[in-house]
Structures are given as structure tokens and as C-alpha cells.
XYZ file of C-alpha atoms in Angstrom:
588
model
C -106.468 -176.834 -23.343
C -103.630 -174.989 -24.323
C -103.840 -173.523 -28.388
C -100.998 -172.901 -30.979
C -101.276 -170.292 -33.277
C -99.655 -169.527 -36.845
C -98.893 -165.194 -36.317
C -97.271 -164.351 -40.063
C -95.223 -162.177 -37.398
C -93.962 -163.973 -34.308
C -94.108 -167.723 -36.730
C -96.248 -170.789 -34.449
C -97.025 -169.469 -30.728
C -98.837 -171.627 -27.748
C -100.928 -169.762 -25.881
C -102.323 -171.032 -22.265
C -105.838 -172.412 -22.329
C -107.042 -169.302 -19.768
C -106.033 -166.892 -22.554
C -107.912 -169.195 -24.891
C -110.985 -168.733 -23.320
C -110.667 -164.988 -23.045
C -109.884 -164.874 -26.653
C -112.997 -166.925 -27.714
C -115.438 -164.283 -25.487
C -117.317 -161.755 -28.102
C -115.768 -158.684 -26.285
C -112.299 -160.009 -27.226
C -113.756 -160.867 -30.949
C -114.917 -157.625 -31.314
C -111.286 -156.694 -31.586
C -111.611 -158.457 -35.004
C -113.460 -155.353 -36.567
C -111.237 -152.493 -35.568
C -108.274 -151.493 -37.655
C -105.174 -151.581 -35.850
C -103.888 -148.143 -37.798
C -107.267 -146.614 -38.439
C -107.307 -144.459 -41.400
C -104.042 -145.554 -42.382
C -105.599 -148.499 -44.322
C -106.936 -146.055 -46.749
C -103.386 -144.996 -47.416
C -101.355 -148.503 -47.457
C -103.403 -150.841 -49.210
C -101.580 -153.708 -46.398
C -102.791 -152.216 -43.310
C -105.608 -154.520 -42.920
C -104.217 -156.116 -39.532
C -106.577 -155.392 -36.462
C -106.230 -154.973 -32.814
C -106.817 -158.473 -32.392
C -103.969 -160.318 -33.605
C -101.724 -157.437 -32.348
C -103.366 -158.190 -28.647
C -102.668 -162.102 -29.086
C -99.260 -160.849 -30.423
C -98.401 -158.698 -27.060
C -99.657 -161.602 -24.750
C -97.169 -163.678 -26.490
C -94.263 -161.490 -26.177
C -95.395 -160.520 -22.530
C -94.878 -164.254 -21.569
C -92.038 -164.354 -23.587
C -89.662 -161.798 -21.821
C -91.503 -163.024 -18.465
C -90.442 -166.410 -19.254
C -86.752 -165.040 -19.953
C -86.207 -162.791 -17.249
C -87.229 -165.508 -15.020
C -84.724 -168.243 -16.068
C -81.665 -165.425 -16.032
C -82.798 -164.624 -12.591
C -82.757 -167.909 -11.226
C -79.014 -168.338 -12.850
C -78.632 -166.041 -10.938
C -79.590 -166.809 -7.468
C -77.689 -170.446 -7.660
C -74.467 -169.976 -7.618
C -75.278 -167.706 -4.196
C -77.309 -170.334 -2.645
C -73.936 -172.917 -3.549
C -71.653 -170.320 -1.929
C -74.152 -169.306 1.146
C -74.055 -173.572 1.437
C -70.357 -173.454 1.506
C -69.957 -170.520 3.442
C -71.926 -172.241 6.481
C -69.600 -175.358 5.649
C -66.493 -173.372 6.072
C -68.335 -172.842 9.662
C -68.791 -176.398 10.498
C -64.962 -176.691 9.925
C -64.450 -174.920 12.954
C -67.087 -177.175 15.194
C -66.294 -179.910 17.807
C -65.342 -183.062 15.949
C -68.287 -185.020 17.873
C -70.688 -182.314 16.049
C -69.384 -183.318 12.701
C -70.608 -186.881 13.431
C -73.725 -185.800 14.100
C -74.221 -183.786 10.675
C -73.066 -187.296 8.755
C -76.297 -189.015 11.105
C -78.471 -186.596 9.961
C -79.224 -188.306 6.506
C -80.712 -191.578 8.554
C -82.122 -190.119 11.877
C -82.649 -192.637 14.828
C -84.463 -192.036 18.058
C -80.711 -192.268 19.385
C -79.506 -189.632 16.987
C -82.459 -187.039 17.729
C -81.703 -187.499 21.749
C -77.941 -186.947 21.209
C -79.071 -183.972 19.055
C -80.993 -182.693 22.125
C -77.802 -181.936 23.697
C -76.516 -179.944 21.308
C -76.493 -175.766 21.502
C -79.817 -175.010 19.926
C -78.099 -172.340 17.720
C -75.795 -175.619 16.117
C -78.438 -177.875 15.919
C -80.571 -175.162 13.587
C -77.411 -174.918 11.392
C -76.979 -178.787 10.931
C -80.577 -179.018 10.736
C -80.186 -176.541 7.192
C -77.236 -178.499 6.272
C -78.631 -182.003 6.684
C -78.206 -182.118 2.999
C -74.797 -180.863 2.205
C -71.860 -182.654 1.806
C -68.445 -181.941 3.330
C -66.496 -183.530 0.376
C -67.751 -181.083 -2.082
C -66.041 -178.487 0.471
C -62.663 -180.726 0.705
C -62.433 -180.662 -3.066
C -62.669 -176.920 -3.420
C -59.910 -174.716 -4.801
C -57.002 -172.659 -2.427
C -58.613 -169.846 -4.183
C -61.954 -170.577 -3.632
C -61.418 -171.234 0.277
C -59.798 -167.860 0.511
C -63.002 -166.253 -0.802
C -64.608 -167.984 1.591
C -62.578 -167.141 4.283
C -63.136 -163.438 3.057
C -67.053 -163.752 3.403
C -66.754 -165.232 6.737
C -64.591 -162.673 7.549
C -67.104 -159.945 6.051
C -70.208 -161.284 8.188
C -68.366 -161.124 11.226
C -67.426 -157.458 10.239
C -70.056 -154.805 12.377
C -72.186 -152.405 10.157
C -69.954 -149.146 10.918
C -66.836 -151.168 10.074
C -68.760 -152.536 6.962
C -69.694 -148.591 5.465
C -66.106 -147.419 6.377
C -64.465 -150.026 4.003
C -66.956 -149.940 1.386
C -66.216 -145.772 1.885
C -62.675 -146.344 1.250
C -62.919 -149.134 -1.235
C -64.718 -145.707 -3.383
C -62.651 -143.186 -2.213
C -60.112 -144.781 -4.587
C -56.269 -143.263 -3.539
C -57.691 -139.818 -1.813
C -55.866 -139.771 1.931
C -55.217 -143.052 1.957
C -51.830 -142.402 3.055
C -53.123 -141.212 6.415
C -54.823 -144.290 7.397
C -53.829 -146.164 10.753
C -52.508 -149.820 9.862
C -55.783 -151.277 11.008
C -58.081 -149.704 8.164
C -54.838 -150.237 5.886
C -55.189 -153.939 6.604
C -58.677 -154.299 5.853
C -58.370 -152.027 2.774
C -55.707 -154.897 1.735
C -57.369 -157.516 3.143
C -60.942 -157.395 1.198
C -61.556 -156.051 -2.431
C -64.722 -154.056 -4.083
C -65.525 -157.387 -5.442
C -65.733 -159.159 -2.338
C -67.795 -156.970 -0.238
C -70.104 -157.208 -3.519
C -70.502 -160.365 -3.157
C -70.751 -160.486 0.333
C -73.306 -157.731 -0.123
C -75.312 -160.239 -2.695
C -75.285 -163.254 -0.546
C -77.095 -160.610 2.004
C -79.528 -160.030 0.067
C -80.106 -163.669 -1.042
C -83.617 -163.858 1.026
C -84.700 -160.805 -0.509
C -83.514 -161.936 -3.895
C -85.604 -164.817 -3.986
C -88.580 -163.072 -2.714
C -88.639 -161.012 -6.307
C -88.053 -164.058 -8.568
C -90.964 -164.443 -11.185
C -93.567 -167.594 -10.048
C -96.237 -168.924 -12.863
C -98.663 -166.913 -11.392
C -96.804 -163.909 -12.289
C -95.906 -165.254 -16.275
C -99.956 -165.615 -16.483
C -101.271 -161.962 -15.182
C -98.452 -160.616 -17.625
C -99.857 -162.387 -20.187
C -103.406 -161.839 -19.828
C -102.653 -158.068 -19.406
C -101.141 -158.384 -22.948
C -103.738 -159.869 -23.884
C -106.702 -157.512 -22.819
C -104.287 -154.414 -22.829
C -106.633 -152.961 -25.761
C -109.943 -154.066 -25.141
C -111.360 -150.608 -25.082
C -110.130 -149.100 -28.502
C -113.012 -147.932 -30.269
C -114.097 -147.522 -34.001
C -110.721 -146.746 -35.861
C -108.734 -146.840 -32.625
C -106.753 -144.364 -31.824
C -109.367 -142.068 -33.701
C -112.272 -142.831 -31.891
C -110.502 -141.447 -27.945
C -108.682 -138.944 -30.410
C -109.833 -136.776 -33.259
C -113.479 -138.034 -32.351
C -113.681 -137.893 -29.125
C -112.186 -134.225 -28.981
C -114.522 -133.158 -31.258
C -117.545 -134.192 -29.054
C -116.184 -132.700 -26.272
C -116.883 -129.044 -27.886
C -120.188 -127.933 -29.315
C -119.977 -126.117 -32.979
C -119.265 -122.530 -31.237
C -116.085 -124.551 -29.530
C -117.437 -124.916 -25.856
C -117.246 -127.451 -23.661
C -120.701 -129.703 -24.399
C -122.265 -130.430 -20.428
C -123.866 -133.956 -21.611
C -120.176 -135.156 -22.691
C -118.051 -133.631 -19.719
C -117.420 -137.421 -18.447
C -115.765 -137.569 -21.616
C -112.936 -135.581 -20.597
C -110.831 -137.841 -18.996
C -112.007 -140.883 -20.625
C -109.375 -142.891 -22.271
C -108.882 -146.646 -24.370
C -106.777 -147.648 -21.224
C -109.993 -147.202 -18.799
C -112.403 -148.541 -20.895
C -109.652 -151.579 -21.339
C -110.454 -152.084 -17.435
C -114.208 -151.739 -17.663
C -113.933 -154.244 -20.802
C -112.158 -156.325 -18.597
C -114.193 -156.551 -15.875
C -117.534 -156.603 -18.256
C -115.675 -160.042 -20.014
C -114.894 -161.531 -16.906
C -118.547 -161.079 -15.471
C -120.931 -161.988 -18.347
C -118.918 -165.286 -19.149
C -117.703 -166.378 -15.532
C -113.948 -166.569 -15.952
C -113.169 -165.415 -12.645
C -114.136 -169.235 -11.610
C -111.554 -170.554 -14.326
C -108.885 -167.934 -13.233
C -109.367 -169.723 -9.502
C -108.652 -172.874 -11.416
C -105.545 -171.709 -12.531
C -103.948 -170.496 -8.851
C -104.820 -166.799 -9.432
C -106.182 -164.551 -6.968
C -109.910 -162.670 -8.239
C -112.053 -162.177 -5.430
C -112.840 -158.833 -3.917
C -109.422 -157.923 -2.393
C -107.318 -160.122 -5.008
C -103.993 -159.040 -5.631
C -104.152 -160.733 -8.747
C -107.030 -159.297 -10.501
C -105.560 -156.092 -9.366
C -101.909 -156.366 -10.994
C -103.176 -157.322 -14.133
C -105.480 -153.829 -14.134
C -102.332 -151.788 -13.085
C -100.575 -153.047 -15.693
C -103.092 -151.951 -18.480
C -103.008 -148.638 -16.587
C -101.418 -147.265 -13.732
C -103.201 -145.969 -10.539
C -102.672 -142.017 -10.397
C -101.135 -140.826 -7.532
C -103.673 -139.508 -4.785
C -103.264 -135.324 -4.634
C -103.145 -133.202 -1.470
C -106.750 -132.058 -0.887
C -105.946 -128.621 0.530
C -102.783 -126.263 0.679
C -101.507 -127.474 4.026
C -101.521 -130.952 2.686
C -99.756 -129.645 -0.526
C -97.069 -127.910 1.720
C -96.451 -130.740 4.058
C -96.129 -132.619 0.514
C -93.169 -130.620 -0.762
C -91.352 -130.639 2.905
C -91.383 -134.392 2.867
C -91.057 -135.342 -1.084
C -89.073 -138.113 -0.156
C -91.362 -139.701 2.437
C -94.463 -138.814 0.097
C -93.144 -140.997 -2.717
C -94.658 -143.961 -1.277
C -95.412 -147.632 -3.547
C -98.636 -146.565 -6.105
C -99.065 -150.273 -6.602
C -101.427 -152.777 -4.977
C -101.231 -155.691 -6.924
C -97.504 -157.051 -6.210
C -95.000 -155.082 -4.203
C -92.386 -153.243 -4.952
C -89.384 -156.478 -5.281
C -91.277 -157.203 -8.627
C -91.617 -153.759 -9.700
C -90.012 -154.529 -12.664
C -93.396 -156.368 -13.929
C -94.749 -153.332 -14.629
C -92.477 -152.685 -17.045
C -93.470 -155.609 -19.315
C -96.598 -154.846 -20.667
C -96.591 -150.949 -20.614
C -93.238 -149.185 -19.448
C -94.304 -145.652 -17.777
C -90.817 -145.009 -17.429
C -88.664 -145.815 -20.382
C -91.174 -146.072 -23.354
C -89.702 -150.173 -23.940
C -92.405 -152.569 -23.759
C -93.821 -155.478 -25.388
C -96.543 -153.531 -26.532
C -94.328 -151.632 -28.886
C -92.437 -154.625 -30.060
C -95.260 -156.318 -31.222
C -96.733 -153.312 -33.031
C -93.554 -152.101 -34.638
C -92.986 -155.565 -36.502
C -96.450 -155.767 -37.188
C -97.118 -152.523 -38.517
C -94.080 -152.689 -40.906
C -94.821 -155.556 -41.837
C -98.218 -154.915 -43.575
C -97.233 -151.359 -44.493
C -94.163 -152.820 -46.369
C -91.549 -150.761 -44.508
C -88.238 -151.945 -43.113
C -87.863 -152.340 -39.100
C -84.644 -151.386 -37.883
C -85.376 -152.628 -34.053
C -84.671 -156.239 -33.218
C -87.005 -157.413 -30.273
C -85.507 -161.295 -30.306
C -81.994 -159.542 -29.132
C -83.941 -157.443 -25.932
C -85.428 -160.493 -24.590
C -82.030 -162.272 -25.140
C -79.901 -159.928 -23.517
C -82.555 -158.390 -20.658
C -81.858 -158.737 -17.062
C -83.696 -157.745 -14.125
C -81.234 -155.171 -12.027
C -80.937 -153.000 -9.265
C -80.672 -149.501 -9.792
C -80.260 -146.605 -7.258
C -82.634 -144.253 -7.505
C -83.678 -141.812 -4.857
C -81.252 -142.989 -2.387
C -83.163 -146.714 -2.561
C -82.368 -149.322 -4.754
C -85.185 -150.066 -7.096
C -85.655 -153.214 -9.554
C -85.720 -152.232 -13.545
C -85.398 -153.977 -16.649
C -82.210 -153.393 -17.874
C -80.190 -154.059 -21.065
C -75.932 -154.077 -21.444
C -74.424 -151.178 -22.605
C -73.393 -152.402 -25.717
C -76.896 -152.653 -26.912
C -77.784 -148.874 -26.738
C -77.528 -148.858 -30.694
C -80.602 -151.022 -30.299
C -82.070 -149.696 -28.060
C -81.483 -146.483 -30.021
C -83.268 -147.890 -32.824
C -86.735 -148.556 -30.799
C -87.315 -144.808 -30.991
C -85.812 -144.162 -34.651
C -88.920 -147.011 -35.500
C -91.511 -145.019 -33.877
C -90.679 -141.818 -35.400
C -90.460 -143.835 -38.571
C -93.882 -144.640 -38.254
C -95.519 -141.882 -37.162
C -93.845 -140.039 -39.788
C -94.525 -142.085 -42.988
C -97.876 -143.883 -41.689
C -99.691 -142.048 -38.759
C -99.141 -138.404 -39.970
C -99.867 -138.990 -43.439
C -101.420 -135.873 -44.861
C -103.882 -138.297 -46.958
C -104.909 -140.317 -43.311
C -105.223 -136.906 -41.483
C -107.385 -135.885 -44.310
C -109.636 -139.073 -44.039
C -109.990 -139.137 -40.141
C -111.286 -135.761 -40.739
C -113.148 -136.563 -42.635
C -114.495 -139.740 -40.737
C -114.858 -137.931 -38.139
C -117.181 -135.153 -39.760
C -119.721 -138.460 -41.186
C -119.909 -139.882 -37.563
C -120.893 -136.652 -35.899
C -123.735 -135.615 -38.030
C -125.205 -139.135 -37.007
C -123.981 -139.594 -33.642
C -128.032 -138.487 -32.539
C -129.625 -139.907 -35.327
C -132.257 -142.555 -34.273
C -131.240 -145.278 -36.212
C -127.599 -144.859 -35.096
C -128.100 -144.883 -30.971
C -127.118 -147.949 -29.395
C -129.110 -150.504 -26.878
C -127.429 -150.317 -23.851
C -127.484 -152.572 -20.658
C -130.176 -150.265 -18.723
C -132.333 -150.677 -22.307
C -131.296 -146.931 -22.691
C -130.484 -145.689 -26.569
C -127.256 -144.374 -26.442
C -125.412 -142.001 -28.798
C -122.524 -143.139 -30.654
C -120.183 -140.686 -28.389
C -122.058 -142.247 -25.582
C -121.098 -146.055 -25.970
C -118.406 -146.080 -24.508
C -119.710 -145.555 -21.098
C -121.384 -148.880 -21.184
C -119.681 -151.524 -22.173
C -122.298 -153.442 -23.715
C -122.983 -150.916 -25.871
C -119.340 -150.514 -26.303
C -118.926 -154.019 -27.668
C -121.686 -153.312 -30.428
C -119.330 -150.318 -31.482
C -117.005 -151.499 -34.316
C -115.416 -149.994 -37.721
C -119.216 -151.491 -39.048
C -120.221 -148.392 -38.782
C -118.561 -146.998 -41.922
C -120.095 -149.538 -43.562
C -123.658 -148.637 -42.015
C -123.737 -144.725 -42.390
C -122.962 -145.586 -46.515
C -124.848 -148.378 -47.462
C -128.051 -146.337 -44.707
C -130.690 -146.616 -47.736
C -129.678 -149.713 -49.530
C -130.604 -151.561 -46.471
C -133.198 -149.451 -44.875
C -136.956 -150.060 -45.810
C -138.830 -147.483 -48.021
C -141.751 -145.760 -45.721
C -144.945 -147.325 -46.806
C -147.618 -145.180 -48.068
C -149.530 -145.284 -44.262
C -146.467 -143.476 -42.805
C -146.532 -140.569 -45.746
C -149.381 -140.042 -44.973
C -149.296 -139.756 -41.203
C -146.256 -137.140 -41.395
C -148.851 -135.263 -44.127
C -151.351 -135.694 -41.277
C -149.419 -134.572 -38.527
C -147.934 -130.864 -40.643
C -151.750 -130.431 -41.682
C -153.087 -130.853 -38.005
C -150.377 -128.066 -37.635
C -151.290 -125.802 -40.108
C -154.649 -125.954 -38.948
C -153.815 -125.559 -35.056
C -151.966 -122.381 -36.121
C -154.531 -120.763 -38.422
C -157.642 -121.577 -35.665
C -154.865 -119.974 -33.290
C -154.740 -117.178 -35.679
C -158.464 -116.804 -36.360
C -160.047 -117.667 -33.142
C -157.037 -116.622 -30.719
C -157.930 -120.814 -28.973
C -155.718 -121.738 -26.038
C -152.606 -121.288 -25.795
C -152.005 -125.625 -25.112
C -153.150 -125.763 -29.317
C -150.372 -123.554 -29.593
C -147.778 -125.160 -27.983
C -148.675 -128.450 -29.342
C -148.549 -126.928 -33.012
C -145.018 -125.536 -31.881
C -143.948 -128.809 -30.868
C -145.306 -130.565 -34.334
C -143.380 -128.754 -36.138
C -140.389 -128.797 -34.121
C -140.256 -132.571 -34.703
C -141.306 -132.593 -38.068
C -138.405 -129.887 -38.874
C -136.047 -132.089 -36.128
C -136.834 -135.177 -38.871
C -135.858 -132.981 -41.800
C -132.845 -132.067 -39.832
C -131.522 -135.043 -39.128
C -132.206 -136.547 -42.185
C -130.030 -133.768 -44.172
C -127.078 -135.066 -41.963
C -127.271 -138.250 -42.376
C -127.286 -137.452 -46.122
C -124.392 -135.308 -45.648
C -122.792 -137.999 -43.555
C -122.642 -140.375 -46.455
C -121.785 -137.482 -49.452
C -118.426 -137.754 -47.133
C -117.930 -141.276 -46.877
C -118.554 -141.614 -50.614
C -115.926 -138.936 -51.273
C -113.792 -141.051 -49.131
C -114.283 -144.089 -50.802
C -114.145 -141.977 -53.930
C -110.470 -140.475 -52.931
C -112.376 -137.287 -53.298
C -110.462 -135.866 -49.959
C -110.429 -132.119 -48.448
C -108.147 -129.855 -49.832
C -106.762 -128.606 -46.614
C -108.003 -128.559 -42.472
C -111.577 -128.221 -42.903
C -113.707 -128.054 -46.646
C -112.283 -125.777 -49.079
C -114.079 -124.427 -51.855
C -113.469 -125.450 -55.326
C -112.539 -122.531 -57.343
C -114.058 -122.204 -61.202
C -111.782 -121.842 -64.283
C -112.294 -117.792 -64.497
C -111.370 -117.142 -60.925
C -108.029 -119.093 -61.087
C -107.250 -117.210 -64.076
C -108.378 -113.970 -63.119
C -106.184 -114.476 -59.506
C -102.895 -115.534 -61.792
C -103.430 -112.285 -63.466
C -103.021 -110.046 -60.007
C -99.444 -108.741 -59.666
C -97.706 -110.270 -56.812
């Protein structure tokens, strides 16, 4: 059952019942608990919003401009499919009378009818077959002006190809040795304008134009792709596969860290896929998804679009030089479709949900309006007017005509203003000096207890997992949330205190040490008391270790909450009273 909800940004929305269900799964939920703008919210007191009403906010929008884009293109293809219908009329004009009787019969076929149709030249019975339903009034009532265009297209078809590409040459040529023409090409030239072989050229290409129009299934994979588009932001968002992330990457002399390396190209979009495919397996929505006409098994395109449209496939690489050389020779031919999910008449879908090419996409609507709306800043860019004024087009591109979303030229000043917003934002809200100082600052808490025992997360193989190492399991993943703030500085309110059995055993354990190194000492024993002494203390100092950071983990977060920030990149030193003064006194 289909759902409306009340967005304070986009007013009531309906959403279809599949997207329902994905929203009500606890990896979608889990959106809930991460902050759309991360550290922001300690700057702008409004940015409370999370990445779950901006997903349900995209999916909206997605199947908004789907929607759109769809009715403009089937305005359209009818007035061609009127003309083509006419067109084939104008044809019928010029056959027998006694075939004209037969196209009135058609409407009420007899056995009698169908044998006299027998007779017929099977190339004349397919066209009255196609025409059974047309009416040779609406052709009588037409215009003088409107059978002359006609006339012109009939005129057109029976044109060959080389005769076609010489006019069309001509048409561009403009007044350039025109005057040298023989009377024939002079004729034509007259005859047929640039609009006509346009149209001509459109009512070619009808098939083909009606293989790219936009079916339901199409509206719904848009939508869902909204919808799950950020399924695999982590803690903060954009600081967790950022600031964080970068930082585990490199140990504390800056090298590369060999138990992270996976790390290095792991990014939100992929673990959006994995997220994906983890929420459609633990609560069987593939079986709803059949329900609902789309294709999800193994090889379904379906399944497959909405993926590529949350990120795109990379292009496969030459393996060796000889490949790489036979690459450059034939850059044309090597620029073949990346896309499995629909082919490349709709390859304007892609640009819906996340537009590789021009930067204008539905995710950025939704965020811009969103954003300034809780950070209480104006937005310049008017998303209502794109979907308005949008129209799928063909544009040449590498000698091939290729399908884009495109806008009219007089809305560049809008257009304009989509990347005036961003800066906008990034300016006053993402680069904030006081945010930059708290994401450092985040990020210094959550990797002096990204080991610590009570930290690691459970993850599907029962393994403990780092923090840094959630995210490549996605149900550890989903446990992962902006909660953890909240855990790292509240650690001892909720944590038991160690009973008086447990003292004792860690007293225990660094005597039976002490004592394993003195007999070591006075009676040279083995060398296996040593090492087990060694070992003792290792993990009695490991204890003391880790319990320092975790200390110093929430020292930070308190001077967070405290507005107690870093001075500068990385903790500066407070200076006293004297040594201010005594530097003020220094010439220069």
C-alpha cells in the first residue's frame, strides 16, 4: 500500500508501497542516526536533518522528473505517429479504387472480405492491415498546407540515401557555390526546406523513438535508486569515507597501514551497493520487487540499473601495453556502452539520480533545499522550474547522436545558479573553520578507540570488528551510527565498576609476573617462564594502554561539547601569561 508523507521541504509526497517496504527495513532506519552535514550541526544549531529524510526526499524527486520527462516525451511522439498515419493515407490516395473498398471492410471482416483480401499484393494488404483503423475523412478535411507537407515527406522517402546527404549538405552549406548547381539539385534545394527533411528525419526515427520512451518499470528503479542512493554513509557521513577514513589508511609515522589497504578504494557509493544487496537479502524483497514487474534474478537487468545508477561501472583497462596501444589507435571503437542495466536509447536515466556528466541531479536538488533550509540560508536554485522545462534530447557527440537531459537556453541563469548554491554551501557550512576543527577533532576520539574491546563490532562471521573495519560487513555496518559519540562520552556512566574479584585477579596476574621474572633472575628457569612473564605484562601494559585512550578519547569529546576546540590543524599549546608578554616585548 502506497504511503503519503508530510517533507517540511517538498510539502505531502506519495511514495509507492515497494519503497515503503524498503524504508521500513532497519538498514534503511539506520539512516535515522546519521547527520546529513556531519559536524556542521555543531556549527548551525538547525542542521539536525539526517540522511534519511534527504534519501526519501531524492526518491521523490527521482520519480518526479521521471514522471515529467516521460509525459513531454510522449507529446512528443504523437503528433509523428498522426503524421506517419497520414503520410501512409496520402499513399492509399494513389491505390486502385476497388482497394479503397476494401480498407472501409476492414472495420467488420467477413469470410468474403478476408478471401477478396487474399487477392490483394501482399505488400497492400500489410499496409491496409496497419490502417484498418484510420479514417480517410480525417485526411479529406486536412489543410492545402498540410497536404503539401505531406506531399514533401512522401516525396523525401522516395528520395535514395546519397540524394538524401547531398540536400541535407546543401540545405547547411547555406549560399556557398550555390550558383554553380545544375537545375536538378537547384530544384530540390527549392523544393524541400531544413525543416522538412527534419521532420522527415523524425518520422524515421519514430521506431527508435518509442523504443527510449520511459515505461513504469523504469519510474520505479529511478526511484528506488533515490531511495537507497546513500545507504552506505557512515558515522557523520561524509566524515566517516573522508577525514576518518584517510586517517586509518596511514599509521602515526604516515605509512600506508597493511590491515586497512582494502580501505583504499572503498567509498559510501560501494558500500550503498553492498547495503543494498544486504537489505534485499535478509528481508526478502527481491520476491516483492517480482510482484511489482521488475527484473532481480541472477542476470536481471533491473536489479542491475538501479546499482549503476548509485554508481557507475568503471571502465575495464588494457591489461598490457599492446592492449593499451591498440586502445589509443581505435579510441573511437573502444568507447563502447559501460552500462548493463538498460541500453544506451535510455541513457539519459542515468542522469536522474547521479549525473557523471553535468553535476545536475536530483540528488543535489533535494540536498540544496534541504540543507538551506535547516541552516537558515537563502537558495537561489529553483528545482520546480528544471523539471518543468526538462526535455529528453539528442545531442551529437562523437560523431553519434546520444540522448541527454537537456534544459532551453533561456534557463542557463538557472542553471547557473545550481553551482553558485553549492559553492554557497560549501563555503559558509562545509568549510567552516569551527566544523573542520570538530571533525578533527572527532576524528582524533574515534581513533584512539577504534581497537578498544568494548568498541569492536559483532559481525556476520561472529568476528569483532574494529570501528574502521565495519564497513566491510554490512551487518556490522548497520550497527555503526553517530551513537557512537554518544558511547565514547558517556563510556563510564554506563559501564559497570570492576568488582573486587577482578582487582584482584589483574593484582594476581602482575604478581605471578614479578615473581616469574625474579625466579628467572635468581634461578636462570626456562626460558617458556620467561616468555610467559613477557607476555603478562605485555597485556597488562596493552590494558593500561588502551585505557589512557579511551580516556583521552572522551577529554576530546568533552572539549567538543564544551566548545573547547583546537586552536589551529592539530593541538596547539596554550601559552601562559609571562610568555605572551615576554614574546610582545621582542622587536619585530
Amino acid at each position: 500500500m502506497a504511503k503519503v508523507f508530510n517533507d517540511p521541504i517538498h510539502g505531502h509526497i506519495e511514495l509507492h508501497p515497494l519503497l515503503v517496504k524498503i524504508i521500513d527495513t532497519p538498514q534503511f532506519q539506520r539512516l535515522r542516526n546519521i547527520k546529513q552535514l556531519g559536524g556542521v550541526y555543531f556549527v548551525y544549531p538547525g542542521a539536525s536533518h539526517n540522511r534519511f529524510e534527504h534519501s526519501i526526499g531524492v526518491a521523490h524527486l527521482a520519480g518526479e522528473l521521471a514522471k515529467a520527462l516521460k509525459v513531454k516525451q510522449l507529446e512528443q511522439i504523437k503528433p509523428l505517429e498522426e503524421l506517419k498515419e497520414l503520410k501512409e493515407l496520402k499513399k492509399l490516395k494513389k491505390l486502385k479504387p476497388e482497394y479503397l473498398e476494401q480498407l472501409k471492410k476492414l472495420q467488420n471482416l467477413t469470410p468474403q472480405d478476408l478471401k477478396e483480401l487474399q487477392e490483394l499484393m501482399p505488400e497492400d494488404l500489410d499496409k491496409l492491415k496497419k490502417l484498418q483503423n484510420s479514417k480517410l475523412e480525417d485526411f479529406e478535411k486536412l489543410k492545402a498546407e498540410e497536404l503539401e507537407d505531406l506531399e514533401k515527406l512522401v516525396e523525401l522517402e522516395n528520395l535514395d540515401f546519397t540524394k538524401l546527404e547531398k540536400l541535407k549538405k546543401l540545405q547547411n552549406s547555406k549560399s556557398e557555390g550555390l550558383e554553380e548547381l545544375n537545375p536538378e539539385d537547384k530544384k530540390m534545394l527549392q523544393r524541400f526546406k531544413p525543416k522538412d527533411v527534419e521532420k522527415f528525419e523524425k518520422l524515421e526515427r519514430l521506431d527508435e523513438l518509442k523504443k527510449s520512451l520511459i515505461s513504469d518499470q523504469d519510474v520505479l528503479c529511478v526511484q528506488i535508486a533515490g531511495l537507497c542512493h546513500d545507504l552506505g554513509h557512515g558515522p557523520f557521513s561524509h566524515f566517516f569515507d573522508g577525514m576518518f577514513m584517510d586517517a586509518i589508511k596511514r599509521d602515526k609515522k604516515g605509512k600506508a597501514d597493511k590491515e586497512v589497504t582494502d580501505n583504499e578504494k572503498w567509498t559510501h557509493e560501494k558500500a550503498s551497493i553492498e547495503m543494498f544487496k544486504h537489505l534485499l537479502d535478509q528481508n526478502g524483497l527481491k520476491e516483492v520487487m517480482k510482484k511489482y514487474g521488475l527484473k532481480v534474478d541472477e542476470d536481471g537487468t533491473d536489479l542491475v540499473f538501479i546499482e549503476e545508477m548509485i554508481k557507475k561501472p568503471q571502465d575495464e583497462k588494457p591489461q598490457n601495453d599492446a592492449a593499451q596501444d591498440n586502445e589509443h589507435q581505435n579510441n573511437d571503437a573502444s568507447k563502447k556502452w559501460p552500462y548493463k542495466g538498460r541500453e544506451e536509447k535510455k541513457s539519459f536515466l542515468y542522469e536522474i539520480v547521479s549525473n557523471k556528466n553535468t553535476g545536475i541531479d536530483v540528488d543535489k536538488f533535494d540536498y540544496f533545499a534541504r540543507d538551506c533550509h535547516h541552516l537558515g540560508i537563502p537558495n537561489s536554485f529553483d528545482h520546480q522550474r528544471f523539471v518543468m522545462f526538462a526535455r529528453v534530447c539528442d545531442v551529437e557527440e562523437d560523431r553519434k547522436k546520444t540522448k541527454h537531459i537537456c534544459s532551453r537556453d533561456k534557463e542557463s541563469a538557472n542553471l547557473y545558479d545550481i553551482f553558485q548554491q553549492r559553492l554557497s554551501i560549501h563555503r559558509r557550512a562545509c568549510q567552516h573553520k569551527i566544523k573542520m576543527a570538530v571533525e578533527i577533532m572527532l576524528k582524533d576520539a574515534l581513533i584512539l578507540v577504534d581497537d578498544h574491546p568494548d568498541f569492536k563490532i559483532k559481525s556476520s562471521k561472529g568476528e569483532m570488528l574494529n570501528i574502521s573495519q565495519a564497513n566491510g560487513d554490512m551487518e556490522a555496518y548497520t550497527k555503526l551510527t553517530d551513537h557512537v559519540f554518544e558511547r565514547i562520552l558517556h563510556y563510564q556512566e554506563g559501564r559497570k565498576e570492576p568488582s573486587s574479584e577482578e582487582e584482584r585477579k589483574k593484582e594476581q596476574d602482575l604478581e605471578q609476573a614479578r615473581e616469574i621474572l625474579q625466579r628467572v633472575e635468581e634461578e636462570r628457569k626456562k626460558e617458556q617462564d620467561l616468555e610467559q612473564a613477557r607476555e603478562i605484562l605485555q597485556r597488562v601494559e596493552e590494558e593500561r594502554k588502551k585505557e589512557q585512550d579511551l580516556e583521552q578519547a572522551r577529554e576530546i569529546l568533552k572539549r567538543v561539547m564544551e566548545r573547547d576546540l583546537y586552536r589551529c590543524v592539530g593541538q596547539a599549546k596554550k601559552k601562559s601569561g609571562e610568555e605572551i608578554k615576554e614574546r610582545l616585548k621582542k622587536p619585530g
